[in-house]
CSV table of N, CA and C in Angstrom, one decimal:
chain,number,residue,atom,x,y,z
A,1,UNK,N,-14.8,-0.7,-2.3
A,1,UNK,CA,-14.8,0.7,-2.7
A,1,UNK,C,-14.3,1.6,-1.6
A,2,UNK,N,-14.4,1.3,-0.4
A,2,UNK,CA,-14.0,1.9,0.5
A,2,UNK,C,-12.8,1.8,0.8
A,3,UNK,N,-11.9,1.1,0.8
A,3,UNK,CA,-10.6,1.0,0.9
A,3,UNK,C,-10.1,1.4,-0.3
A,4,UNK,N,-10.5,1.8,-1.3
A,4,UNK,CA,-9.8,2.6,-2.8
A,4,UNK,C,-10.3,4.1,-1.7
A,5,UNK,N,-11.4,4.2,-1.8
A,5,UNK,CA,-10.9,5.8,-0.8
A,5,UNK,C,-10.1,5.7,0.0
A,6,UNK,N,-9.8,5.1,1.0
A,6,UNK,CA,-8.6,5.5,2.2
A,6,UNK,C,-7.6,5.4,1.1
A,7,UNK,N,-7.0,4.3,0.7
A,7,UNK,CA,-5.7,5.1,-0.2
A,7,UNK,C,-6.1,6.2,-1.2
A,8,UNK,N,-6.4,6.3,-1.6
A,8,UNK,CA,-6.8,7.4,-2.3
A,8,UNK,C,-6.3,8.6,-1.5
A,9,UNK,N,-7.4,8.9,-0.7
A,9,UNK,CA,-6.8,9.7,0.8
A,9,UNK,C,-5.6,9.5,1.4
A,10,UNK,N,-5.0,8.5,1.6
A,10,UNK,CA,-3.4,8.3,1.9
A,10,UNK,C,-2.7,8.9,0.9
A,11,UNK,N,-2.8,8.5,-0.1
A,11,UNK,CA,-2.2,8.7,-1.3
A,11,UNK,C,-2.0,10.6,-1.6
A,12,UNK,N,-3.4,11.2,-1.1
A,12,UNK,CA,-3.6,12.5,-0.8
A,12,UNK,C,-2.5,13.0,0.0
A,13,UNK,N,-2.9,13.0,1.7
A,13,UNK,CA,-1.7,13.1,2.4
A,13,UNK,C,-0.3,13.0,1.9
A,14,UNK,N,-0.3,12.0,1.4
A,14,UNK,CA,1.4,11.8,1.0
A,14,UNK,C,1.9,12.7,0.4
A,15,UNK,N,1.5,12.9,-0.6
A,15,UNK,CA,1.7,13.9,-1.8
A,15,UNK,C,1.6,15.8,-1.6
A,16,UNK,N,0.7,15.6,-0.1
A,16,UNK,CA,0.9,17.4,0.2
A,16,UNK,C,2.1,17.0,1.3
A,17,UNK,N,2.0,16.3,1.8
A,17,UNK,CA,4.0,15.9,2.9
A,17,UNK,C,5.3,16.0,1.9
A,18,UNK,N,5.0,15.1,1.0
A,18,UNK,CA,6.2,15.0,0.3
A,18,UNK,C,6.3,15.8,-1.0
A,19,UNK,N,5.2,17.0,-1.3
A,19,UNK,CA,5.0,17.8,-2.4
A,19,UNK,C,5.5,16.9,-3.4
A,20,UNK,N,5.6,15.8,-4.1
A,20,UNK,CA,5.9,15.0,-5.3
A,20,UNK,C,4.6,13.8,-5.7
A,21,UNK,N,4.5,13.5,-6.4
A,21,UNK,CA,3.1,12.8,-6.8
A,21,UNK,C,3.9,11.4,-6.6
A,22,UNK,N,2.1,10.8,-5.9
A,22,UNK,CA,2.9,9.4,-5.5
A,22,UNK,C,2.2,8.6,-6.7
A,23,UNK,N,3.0,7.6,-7.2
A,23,UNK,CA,2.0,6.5,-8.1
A,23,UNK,C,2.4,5.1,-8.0
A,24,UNK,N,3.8,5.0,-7.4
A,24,UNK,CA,4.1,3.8,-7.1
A,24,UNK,C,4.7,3.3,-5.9
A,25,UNK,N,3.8,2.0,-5.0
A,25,UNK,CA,3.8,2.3,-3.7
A,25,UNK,C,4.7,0.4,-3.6
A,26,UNK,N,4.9,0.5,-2.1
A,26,UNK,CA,4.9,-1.2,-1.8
A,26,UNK,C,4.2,-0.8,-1.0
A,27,UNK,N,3.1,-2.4,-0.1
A,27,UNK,CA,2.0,-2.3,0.4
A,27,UNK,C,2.3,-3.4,1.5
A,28,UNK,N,2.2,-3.0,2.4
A,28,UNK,CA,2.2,-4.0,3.9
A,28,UNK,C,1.6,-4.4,4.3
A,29,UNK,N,1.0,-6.1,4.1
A,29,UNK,CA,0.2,-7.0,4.4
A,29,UNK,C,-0.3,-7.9,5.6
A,30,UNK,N,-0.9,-8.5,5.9
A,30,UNK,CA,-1.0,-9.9,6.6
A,30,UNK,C,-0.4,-10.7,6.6
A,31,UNK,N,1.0,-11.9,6.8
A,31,UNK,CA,1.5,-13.3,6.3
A,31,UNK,C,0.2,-13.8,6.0
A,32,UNK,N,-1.1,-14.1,6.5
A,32,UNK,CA,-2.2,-15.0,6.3
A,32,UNK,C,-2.7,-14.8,5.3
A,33,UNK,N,-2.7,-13.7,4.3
A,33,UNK,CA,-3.4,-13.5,3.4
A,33,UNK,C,-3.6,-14.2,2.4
A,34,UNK,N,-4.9,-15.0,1.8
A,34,UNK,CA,-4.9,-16.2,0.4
A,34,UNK,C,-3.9,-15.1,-0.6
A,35,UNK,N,-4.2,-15.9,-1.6
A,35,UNK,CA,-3.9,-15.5,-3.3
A,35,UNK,C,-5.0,-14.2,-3.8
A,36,UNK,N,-5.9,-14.6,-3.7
A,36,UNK,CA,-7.9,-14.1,-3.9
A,36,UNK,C,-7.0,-12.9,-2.9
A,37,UNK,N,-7.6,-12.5,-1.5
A,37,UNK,CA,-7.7,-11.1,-0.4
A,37,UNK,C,-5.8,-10.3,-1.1
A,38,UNK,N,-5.1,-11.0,-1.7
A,38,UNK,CA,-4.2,-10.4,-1.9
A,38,UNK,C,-4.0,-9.4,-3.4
A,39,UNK,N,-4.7,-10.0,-4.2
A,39,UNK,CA,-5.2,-9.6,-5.3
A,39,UNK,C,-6.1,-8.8,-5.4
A,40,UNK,N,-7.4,-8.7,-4.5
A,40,UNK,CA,-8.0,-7.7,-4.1
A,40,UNK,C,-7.3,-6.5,-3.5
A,41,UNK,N,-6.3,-6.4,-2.8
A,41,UNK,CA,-5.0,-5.5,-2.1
A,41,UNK,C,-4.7,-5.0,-3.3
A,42,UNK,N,-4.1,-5.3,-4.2
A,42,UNK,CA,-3.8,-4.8,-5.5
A,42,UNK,C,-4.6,-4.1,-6.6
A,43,UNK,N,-5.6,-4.8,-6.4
A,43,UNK,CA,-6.8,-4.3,-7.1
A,43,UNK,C,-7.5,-2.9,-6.6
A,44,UNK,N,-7.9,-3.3,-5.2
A,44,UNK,CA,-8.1,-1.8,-4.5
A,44,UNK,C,-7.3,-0.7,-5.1
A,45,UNK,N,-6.3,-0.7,-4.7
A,45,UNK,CA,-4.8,-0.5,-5.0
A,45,UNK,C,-4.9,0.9,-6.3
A,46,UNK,N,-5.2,-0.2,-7.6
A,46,UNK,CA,-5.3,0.6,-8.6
A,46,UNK,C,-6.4,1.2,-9.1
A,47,UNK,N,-7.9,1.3,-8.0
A,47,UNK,CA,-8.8,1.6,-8.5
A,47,UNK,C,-8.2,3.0,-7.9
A,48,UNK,N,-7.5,3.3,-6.5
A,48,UNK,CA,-6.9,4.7,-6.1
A,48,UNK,C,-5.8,5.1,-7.0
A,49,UNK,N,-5.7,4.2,-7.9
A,49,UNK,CA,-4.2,5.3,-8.9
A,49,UNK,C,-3.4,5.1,-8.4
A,50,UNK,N,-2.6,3.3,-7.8
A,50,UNK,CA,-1.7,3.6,-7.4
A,50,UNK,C,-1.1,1.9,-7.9
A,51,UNK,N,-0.4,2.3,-8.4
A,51,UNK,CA,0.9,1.2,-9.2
A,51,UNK,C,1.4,0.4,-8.2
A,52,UNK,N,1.2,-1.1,-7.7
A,52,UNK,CA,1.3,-1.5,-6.9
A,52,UNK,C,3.0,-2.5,-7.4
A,53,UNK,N,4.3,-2.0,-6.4
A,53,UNK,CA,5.4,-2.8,-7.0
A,53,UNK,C,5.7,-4.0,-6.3
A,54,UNK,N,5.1,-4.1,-5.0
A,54,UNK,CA,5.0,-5.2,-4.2
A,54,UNK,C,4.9,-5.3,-2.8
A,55,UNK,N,3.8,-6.6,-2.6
A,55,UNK,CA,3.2,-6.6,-1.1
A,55,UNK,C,4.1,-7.2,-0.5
A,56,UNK,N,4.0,-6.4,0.6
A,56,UNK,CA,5.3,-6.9,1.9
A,56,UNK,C,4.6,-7.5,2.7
A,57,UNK,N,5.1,-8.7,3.4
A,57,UNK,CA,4.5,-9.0,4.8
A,57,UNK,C,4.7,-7.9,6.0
A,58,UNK,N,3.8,-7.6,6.8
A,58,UNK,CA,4.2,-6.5,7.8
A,58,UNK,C,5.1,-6.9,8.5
A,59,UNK,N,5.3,-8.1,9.2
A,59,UNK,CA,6.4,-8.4,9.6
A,59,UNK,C,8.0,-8.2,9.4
A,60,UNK,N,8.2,-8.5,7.8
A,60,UNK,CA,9.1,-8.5,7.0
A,60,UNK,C,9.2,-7.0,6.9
A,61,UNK,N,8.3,-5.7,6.6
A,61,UNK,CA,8.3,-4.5,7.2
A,61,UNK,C,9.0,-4.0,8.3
A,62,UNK,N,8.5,-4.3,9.1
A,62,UNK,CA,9.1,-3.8,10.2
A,62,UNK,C,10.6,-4.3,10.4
A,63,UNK,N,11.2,-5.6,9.9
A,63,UNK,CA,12.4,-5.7,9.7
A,63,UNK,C,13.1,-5.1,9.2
A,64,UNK,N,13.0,-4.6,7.8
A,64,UNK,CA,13.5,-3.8,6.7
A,64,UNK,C,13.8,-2.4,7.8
A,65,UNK,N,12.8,-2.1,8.0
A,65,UNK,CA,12.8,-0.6,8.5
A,65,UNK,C,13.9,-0.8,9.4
A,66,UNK,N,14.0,-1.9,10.5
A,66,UNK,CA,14.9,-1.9,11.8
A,66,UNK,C,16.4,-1.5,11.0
A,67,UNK,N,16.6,-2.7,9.8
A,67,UNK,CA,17.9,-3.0,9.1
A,67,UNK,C,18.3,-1.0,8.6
A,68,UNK,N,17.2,-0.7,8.2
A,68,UNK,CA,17.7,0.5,7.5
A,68,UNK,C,17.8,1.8,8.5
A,69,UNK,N,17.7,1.6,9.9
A,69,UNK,CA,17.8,3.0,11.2
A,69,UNK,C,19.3,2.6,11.8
């Protein structure tokens, strides 16, 4: 339950920065994470109202971002 409030509250923030409503996110993970702690990520996810389209490894993150500056 506590991690549905921080996004929740993220999800807050976002939305007074980017004045548009957020509902669908990708979400930056662990590589290590099971099947189970990843599903919970998603689940959290939607108990804050937020349409999960896919978890990224953080790693793979911060690649993406490099490729796209």
């Amino acid at each position: 339950y506590l991690s549905a409030t921080l996004l929740s509250r993220a999800k807050e923030w976002a939305e007074a920065q980017s004045n548009r409503a957020i509902k669908d996110v990708v979400i930056t993970i662990p590589p290590f994470l099971n099947q189970a702690q990843r599903q919970a990520v998603i689940d959290t996810a939607n108990i804050a109202g937020l349409n999960v389209l896919s978890l990224v490894h953080d790693i793979s993150s911060a690649a993406i971002l490099y490729g796209a500056t």
